[in-house]
Structures are given as C-alpha cells and as structure tokens.
Short mmCIF file of C-alpha atoms and ligand atoms in Angstrom, two decimals:
data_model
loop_
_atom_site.label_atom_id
_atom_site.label_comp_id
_atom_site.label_asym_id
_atom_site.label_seq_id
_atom_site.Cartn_x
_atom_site.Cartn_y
_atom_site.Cartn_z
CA UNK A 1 -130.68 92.63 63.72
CA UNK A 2 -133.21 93.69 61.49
CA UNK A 3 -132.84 95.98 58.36
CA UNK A 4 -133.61 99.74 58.80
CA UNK A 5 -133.67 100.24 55.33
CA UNK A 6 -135.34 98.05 52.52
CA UNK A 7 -135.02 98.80 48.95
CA UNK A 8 -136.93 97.60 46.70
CA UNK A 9 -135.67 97.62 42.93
CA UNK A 10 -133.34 96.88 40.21
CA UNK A 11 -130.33 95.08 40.23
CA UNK A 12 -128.22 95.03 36.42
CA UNK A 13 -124.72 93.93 35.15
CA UNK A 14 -123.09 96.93 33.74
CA UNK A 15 -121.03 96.47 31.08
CA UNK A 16 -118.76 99.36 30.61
CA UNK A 17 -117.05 100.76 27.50
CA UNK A 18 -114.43 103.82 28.46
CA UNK A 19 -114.60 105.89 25.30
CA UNK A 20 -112.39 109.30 24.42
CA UNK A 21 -115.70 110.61 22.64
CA UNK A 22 -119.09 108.96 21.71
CA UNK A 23 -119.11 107.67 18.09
CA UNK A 24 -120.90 109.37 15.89
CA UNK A 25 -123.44 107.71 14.18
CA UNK A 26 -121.75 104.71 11.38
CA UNK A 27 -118.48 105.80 13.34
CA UNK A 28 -115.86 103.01 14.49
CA UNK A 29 -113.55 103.92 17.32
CA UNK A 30 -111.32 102.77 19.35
CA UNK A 31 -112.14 102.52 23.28
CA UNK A 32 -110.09 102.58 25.88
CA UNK A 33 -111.20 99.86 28.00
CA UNK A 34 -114.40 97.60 28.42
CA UNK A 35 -115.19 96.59 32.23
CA UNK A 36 -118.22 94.72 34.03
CA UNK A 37 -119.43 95.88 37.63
CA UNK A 38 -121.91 95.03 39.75
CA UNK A 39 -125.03 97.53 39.16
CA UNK A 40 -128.68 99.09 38.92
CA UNK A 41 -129.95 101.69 40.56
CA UNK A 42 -131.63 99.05 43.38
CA UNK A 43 -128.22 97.64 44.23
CA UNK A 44 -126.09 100.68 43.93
CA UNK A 45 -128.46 102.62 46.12
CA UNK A 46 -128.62 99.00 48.58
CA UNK A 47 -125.08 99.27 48.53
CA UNK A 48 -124.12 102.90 49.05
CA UNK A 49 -126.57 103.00 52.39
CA UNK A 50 -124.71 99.95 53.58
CA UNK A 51 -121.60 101.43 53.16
CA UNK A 52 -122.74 104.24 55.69
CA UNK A 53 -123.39 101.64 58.17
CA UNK A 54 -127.49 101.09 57.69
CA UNK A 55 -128.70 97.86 58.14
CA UNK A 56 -130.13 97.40 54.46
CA UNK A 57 -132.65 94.42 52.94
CA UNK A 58 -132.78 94.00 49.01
CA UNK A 59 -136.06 92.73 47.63
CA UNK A 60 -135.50 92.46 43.78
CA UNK A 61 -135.02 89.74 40.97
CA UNK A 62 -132.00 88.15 39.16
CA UNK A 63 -131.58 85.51 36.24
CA UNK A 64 -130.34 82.34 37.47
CA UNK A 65 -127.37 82.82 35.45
CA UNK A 66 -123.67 84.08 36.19
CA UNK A 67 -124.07 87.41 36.65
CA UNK A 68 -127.55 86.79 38.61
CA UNK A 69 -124.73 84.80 41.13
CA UNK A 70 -122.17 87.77 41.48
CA UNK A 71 -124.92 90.43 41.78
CA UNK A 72 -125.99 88.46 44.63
CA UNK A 73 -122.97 87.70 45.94
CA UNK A 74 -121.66 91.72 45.71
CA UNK A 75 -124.39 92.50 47.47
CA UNK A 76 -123.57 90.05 50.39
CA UNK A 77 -120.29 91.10 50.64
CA UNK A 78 -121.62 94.55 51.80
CA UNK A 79 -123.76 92.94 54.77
CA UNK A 80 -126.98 93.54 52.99
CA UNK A 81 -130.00 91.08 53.40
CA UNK A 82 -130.61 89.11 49.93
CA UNK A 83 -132.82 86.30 51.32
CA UNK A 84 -135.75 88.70 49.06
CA UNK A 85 -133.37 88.59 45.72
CA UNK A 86 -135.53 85.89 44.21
CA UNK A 87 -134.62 84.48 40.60
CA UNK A 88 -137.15 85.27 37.25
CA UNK A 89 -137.51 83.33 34.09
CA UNK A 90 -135.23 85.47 32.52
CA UNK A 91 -131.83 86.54 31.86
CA UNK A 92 -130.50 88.97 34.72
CA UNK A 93 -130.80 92.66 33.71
CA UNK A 94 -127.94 94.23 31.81
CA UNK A 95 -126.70 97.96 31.43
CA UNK A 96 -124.44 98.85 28.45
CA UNK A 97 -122.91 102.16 29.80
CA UNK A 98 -120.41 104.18 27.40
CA UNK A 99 -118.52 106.67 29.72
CA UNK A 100 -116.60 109.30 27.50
CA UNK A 101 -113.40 111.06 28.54
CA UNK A 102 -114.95 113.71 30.75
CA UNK A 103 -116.55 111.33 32.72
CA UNK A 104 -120.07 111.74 31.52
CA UNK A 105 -122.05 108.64 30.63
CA UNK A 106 -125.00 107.08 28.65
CA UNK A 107 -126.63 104.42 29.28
CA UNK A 108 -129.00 101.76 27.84
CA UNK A 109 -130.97 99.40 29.49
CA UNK A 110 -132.21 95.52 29.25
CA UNK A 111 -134.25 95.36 32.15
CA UNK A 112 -134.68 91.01 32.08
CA UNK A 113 -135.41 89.48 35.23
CA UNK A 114 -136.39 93.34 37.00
CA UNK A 115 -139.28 93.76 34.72
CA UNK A 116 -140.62 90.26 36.41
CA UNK A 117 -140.56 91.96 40.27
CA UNK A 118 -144.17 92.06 40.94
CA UNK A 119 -146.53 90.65 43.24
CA UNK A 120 -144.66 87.83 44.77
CA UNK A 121 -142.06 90.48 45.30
CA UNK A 122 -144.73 92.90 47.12
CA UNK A 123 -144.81 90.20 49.85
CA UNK A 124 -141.14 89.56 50.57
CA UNK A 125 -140.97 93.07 50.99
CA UNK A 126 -143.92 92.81 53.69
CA UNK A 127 -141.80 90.83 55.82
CA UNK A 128 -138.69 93.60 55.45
CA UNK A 129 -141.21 96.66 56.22
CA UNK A 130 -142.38 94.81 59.27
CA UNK A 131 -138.75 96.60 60.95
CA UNK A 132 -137.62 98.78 58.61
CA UNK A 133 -137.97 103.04 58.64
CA UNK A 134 -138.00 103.36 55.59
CA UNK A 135 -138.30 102.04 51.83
CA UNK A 136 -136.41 103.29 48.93
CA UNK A 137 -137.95 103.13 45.54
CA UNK A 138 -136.39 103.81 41.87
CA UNK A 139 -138.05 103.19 38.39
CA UNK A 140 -135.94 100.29 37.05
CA UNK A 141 -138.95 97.98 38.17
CA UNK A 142 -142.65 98.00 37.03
CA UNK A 143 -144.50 101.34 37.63
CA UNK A 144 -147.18 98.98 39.08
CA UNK A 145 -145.26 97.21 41.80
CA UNK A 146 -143.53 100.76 42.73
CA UNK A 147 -147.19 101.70 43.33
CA UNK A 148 -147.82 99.12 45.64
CA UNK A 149 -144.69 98.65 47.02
CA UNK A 150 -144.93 102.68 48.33
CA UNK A 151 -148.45 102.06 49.29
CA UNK A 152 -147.81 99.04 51.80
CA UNK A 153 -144.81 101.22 53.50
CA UNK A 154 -146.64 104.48 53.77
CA UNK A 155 -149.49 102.24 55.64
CA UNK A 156 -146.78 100.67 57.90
CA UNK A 157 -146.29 104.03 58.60
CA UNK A 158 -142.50 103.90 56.98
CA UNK A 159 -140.83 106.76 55.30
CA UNK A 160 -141.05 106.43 51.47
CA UNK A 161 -138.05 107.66 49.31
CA UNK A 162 -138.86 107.63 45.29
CA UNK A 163 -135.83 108.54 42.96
CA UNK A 164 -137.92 109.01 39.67
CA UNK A 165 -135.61 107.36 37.24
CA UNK A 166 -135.43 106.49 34.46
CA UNK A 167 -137.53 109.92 34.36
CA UNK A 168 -140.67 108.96 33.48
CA UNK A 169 -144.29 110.23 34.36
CA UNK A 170 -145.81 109.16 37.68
CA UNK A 171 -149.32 107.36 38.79
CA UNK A 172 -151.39 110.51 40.29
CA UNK A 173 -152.02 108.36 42.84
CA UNK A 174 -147.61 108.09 44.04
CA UNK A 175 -147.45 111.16 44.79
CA UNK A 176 -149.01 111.47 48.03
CA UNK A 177 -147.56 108.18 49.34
CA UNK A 178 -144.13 110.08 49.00
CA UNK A 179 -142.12 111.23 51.93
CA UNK A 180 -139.29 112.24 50.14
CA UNK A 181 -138.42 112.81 46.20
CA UNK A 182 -134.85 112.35 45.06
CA UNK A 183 -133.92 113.46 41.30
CA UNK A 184 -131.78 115.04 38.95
CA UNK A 185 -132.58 118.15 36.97
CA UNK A 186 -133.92 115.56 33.62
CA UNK A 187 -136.07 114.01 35.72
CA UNK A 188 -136.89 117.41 37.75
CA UNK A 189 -138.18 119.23 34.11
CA UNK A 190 -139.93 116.34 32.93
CA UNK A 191 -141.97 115.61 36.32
CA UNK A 192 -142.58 119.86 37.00
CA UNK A 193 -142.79 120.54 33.25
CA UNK A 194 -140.55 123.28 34.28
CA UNK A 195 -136.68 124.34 32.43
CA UNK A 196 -133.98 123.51 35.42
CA UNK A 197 -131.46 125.63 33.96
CA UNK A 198 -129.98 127.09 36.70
CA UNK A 199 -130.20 127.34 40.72
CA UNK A 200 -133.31 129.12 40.93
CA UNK A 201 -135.28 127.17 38.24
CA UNK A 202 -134.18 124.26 40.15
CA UNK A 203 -135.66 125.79 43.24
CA UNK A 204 -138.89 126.59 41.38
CA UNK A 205 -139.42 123.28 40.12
CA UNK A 206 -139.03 121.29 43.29
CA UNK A 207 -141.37 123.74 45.27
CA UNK A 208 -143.98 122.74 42.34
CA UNK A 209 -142.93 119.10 42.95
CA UNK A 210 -143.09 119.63 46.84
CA UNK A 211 -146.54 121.05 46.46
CA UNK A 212 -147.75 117.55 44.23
CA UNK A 213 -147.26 115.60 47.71
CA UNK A 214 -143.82 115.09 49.14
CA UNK A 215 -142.92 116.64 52.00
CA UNK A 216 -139.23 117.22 51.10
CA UNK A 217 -137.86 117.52 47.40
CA UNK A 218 -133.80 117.33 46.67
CA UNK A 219 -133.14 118.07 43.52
CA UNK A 220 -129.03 117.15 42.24
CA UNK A 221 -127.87 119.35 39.95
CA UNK A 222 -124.24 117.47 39.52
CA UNK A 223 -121.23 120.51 39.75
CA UNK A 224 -123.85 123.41 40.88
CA UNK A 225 -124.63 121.17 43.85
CA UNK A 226 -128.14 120.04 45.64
CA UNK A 227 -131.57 122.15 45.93
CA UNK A 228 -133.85 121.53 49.00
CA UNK A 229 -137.35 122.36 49.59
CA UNK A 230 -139.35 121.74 52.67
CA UNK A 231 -142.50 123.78 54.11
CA UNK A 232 -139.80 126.07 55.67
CA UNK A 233 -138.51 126.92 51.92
CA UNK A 234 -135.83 126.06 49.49
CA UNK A 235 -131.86 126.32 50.65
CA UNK A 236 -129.10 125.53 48.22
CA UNK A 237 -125.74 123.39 48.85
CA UNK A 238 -122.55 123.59 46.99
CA UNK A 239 -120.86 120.96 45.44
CA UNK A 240 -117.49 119.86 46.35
CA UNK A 241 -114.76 120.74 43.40
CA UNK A 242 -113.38 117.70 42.35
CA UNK A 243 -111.98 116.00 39.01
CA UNK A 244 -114.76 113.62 37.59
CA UNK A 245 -113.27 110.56 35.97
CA UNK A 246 -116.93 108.54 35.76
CA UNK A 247 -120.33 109.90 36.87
CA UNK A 248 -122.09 106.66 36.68
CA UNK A 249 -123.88 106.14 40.45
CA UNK A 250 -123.04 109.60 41.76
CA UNK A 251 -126.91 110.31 42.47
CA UNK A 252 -127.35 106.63 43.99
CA UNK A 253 -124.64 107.62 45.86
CA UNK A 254 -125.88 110.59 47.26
CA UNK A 255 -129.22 109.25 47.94
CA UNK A 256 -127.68 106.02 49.86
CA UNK A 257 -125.73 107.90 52.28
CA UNK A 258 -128.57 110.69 52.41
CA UNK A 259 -130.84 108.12 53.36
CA UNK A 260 -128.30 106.12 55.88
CA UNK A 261 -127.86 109.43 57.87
CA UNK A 262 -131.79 110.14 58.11
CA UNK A 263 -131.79 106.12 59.34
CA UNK A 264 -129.30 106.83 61.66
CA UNK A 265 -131.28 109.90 63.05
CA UNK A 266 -129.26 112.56 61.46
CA UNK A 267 -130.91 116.14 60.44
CA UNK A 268 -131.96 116.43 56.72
CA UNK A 269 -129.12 119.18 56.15
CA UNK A 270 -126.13 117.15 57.76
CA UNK A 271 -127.39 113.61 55.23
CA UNK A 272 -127.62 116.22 52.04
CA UNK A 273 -123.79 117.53 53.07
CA UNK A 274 -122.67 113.54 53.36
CA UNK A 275 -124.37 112.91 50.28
CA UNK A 276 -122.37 115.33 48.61
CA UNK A 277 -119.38 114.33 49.81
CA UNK A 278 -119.81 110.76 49.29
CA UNK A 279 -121.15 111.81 45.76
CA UNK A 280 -117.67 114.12 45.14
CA UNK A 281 -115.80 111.01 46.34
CA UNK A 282 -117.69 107.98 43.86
CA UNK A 283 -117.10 110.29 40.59
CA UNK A 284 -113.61 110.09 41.07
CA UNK A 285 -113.37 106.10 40.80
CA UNK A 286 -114.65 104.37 38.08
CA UNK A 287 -117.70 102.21 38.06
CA UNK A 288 -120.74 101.94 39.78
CA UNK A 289 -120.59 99.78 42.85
CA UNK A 290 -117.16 99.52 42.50
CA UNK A 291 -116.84 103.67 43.09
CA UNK A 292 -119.17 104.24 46.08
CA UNK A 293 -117.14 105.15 49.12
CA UNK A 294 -117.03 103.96 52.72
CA UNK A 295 -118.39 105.61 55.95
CA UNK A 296 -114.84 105.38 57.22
CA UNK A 297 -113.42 107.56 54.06
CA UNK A 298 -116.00 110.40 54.62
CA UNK A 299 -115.05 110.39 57.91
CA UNK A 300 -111.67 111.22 56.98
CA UNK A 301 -112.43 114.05 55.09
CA UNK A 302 -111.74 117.57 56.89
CA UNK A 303 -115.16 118.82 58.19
CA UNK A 304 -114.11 122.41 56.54
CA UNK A 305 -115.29 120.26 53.51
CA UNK A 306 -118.79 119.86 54.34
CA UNK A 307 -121.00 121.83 52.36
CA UNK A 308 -123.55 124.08 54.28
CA UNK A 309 -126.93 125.37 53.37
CA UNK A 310 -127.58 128.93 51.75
CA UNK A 311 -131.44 129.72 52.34
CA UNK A 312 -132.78 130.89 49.27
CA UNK A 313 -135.27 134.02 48.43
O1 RIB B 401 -127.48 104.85 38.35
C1 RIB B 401 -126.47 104.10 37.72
C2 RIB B 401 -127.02 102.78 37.28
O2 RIB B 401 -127.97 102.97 36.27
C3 RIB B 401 -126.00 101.85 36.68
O3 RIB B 401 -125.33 101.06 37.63
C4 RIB B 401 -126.81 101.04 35.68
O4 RIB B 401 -127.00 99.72 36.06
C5 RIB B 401 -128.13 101.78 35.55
O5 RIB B 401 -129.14 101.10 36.14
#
C-alpha cells in the first residue's frame, strides 16, 4: 500500500546530556547521564504519524556512516518507507541536546548530510506525492527545497503541513502554498512579530498568521495547551497535567498524531485532542523517538481525558 503521508525533512543523531542545571558559562558539572537516540524533527515527526497507524514515506538524507545506518534502520522498524533516505557526502546530522532537571531542553544543531537534501531529493518525493494526502514540512532542510518541495504538493493538490522550525523567517512566496501551520509560541512571535505571552496573544498572533495564507494555524503553547484558528475563529484546548521528565519531541509529537488523525479522516478538533494526549504521554519518557507513544496507548487512556475546545471571544 502506498504512503498517505510523506515527509520530507531532517533526520539527526541526538546525543543527549541529562543535566541537574545548565552550566553556567566556564562552569564544569557533573551530568547525570549521556544517551544517543534516533532523531530530527523529519524522523520524529515520520515516526510519531506511524505510530498512529498512517502509512508514512521519508524522503531525506543520511551520512553513510553508523548512525546514517541506525537512523535508517529506526525508521524501518516503525513501517515507514525509506527507499527516498538517500546518502550525502557528508557526515549524518547530529543534535547535542542538554535536558536539565525540569525537563526543559536546548539544543544545538550540525545539520551534515540534511543541508545536502535538494533537488535530487525534490524528485523522490514526486514519486511519494503521486499517493500521498498530504506532505509534512519542517526547517531542518534548505529553505529552498522546502519551497519547492510545498510547491509540487500543493499542485498535486495534497495538503501541505509546515512546522516553522528552527523559527526562522519564511519565503513570501510559502505562505500561500500552506494548508496548515504548526508552531510553538518562539516561532509564533518571530513569524507574527507579535508577544505570545499568554492565551489570547497566542490567539492574536495565529489569526495574523492565518490571515498570511494558511487556512488553519495551531499554535502549542506547552502546559497552557493548543490555540486554533480557522475562518470560523480561534478555540483554545487544555493541556493534560502531567509530570515532564524531557520535552524534547513533544511538538513533533503532537503534530504526527495530529496529522495521522486528519489522514485517517478524523475532524481537526478530535487530531488536536490526540495530539495532546500523545504530546502529555512523550514528555514523560525520555528521548526523542524513543518517547513518542503508540496508537494502542492513547487508546487506553480514559476518554474523560480528552481535551475539548473552548471557543474564544
Ligand atoms: O524536535 C526535536 C528534535 O529537534 C530532536 O530530535 C533533535 O534532533 C532536533 O532536531
């Protein structure tokens, strides 16, 4: 069977320090542990719509090198397509996450063989969009080849997901290619120019977002839950209480299984409140891949639990 879903981005090593506190500057200290897992925003987001049960195709680029193998081979092990992972002249991308002891992380970068996916790249993912609904799109590849690859699927009339980030400006020309914008409140102030300080800011700034193109804007705003704007307005959803041990891919997380219930023919409302719960579920495990959950543990989860919209004025 074909893929429903093709995404077309980043795949990285993490390498993970667990800290009590991040050094400060000349500071030595002692961590707690040092971990690597299977990562990138590409692959996590790949991986978490797989784990919904979507039928997913990854078109994105590795060093042929160890960790080029096990990124490959992680992915595989979820059912998703890698026939479009080709290899670059380059070592495979790396992310050196520090994740302190309330669970909030930083991250740096070394994109390697991602900042190679390009035009060869464009036409693997031809083949993908030939079946699939719909593409998803992060920045952890060249701004130019995001360009393209959204311009290609909103011609093959598929629906085009972008999750701005790293936050960074956009091409004029993205915008209206977008079917739906994903992003977190960083990447929500930088793209409106707008402060996202609280529920209703957040609700401001994706209605200005909504009105540069996309026809539906979800902006994550972590404990204080998800913001939704469509032509019908802006509705907020709670967050599910829970103790965070590691936020690294809660928002790839959320998007994944967002985007596996729109696949599946779900309602925009009911793939926010699985996102949210799948989200609440991957901050309590540690890692990125590693954390995001199953469609078989959402399931599980008492239907009491799933958050419901509140329309806001
Ligand atoms: O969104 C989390 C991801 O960001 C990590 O897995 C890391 O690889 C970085 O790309």
């Amino acid at each position: 069977m074909p893929a429903e879903i093709a995404v077309f981005g980043s795949l990285n090593m993490d390498l993970v320090v667990r800290v009590p506190r991040v050094p400060e500057a000349g500071e030595t200290l002692h961590a707690h542990a040092f971990m690597t897992n299977p990562g990138g925003k590409g692959a996590n987001q790949a991986v978490a719509c797989a784990r919904q049960g979507a039928r997913v195709a990854m078109v994105g680029r590795v060093g042929s090198d160890a960790f080029g193998q096990a990124l490959t081979a992680s992915l595989e092990a979820d059912a998703i397509e890698t026939a479009h992972v080709a290899t670059a002249p380059a070592s495979t991308g790396v992310a050196l996450i520090m994740v302190d002891d309330s669970g909030q992380n930083r991250i740096s970068l070394i994109a390697g063989a991602n900042a190679f996916v390009g035009a060869e790249d464009l036409a693997r993912l031809a083949d993908d969009l030939a079946a699939a609904r719909m593409l998803l799109l992060q920045l952890e590849v060249p701004m130019d080849a995001v360009l393209q690859a959204a311009t290609l699927a909103h011609a093959k009339g598929c629906r085009v997901v972008l999750n701005p980030a790293p936050a960074q400006a956009l091409p004029e020309s993205l915008w209206d290619l977008l079917d739906l914008l994903v992003l977190n409140e960083t990447e929500a102030a930088l793209l409106s120019g707008l402060a996202v300080d609280d529920i209703a800011g957040a609700a401001r700034a994706a209605e200005a977002l909504r009105r540069r193109g996309p026809a539906q804007v979800i902006l994550t705003l972590g404990s204080e839950g998800v913001v939704a704007c469509d032509a019908a307005g802006c509705r907020h959803f709670a967050a599910l209480k829970v103790d965070a041990i590691d936020t690294t891919a809660a928002g790839d997380t959320f998007i994944g299984a967002l985007c596996a219930a729109l696949a599946r023919g779900e309602s925009m409302d009911a793939g926010i409140a699985l996102g949210i719960q799948a989200a609440a579920l991957c901050v309590t495990r540690a890692g990125a891949q590693a954390s995001i959950p199953h469609r078989h543990e959402l399931q599980a989860l008492a239907t009491a639990e799933r958050p419901a919209a509140v329309t806001l004025r």
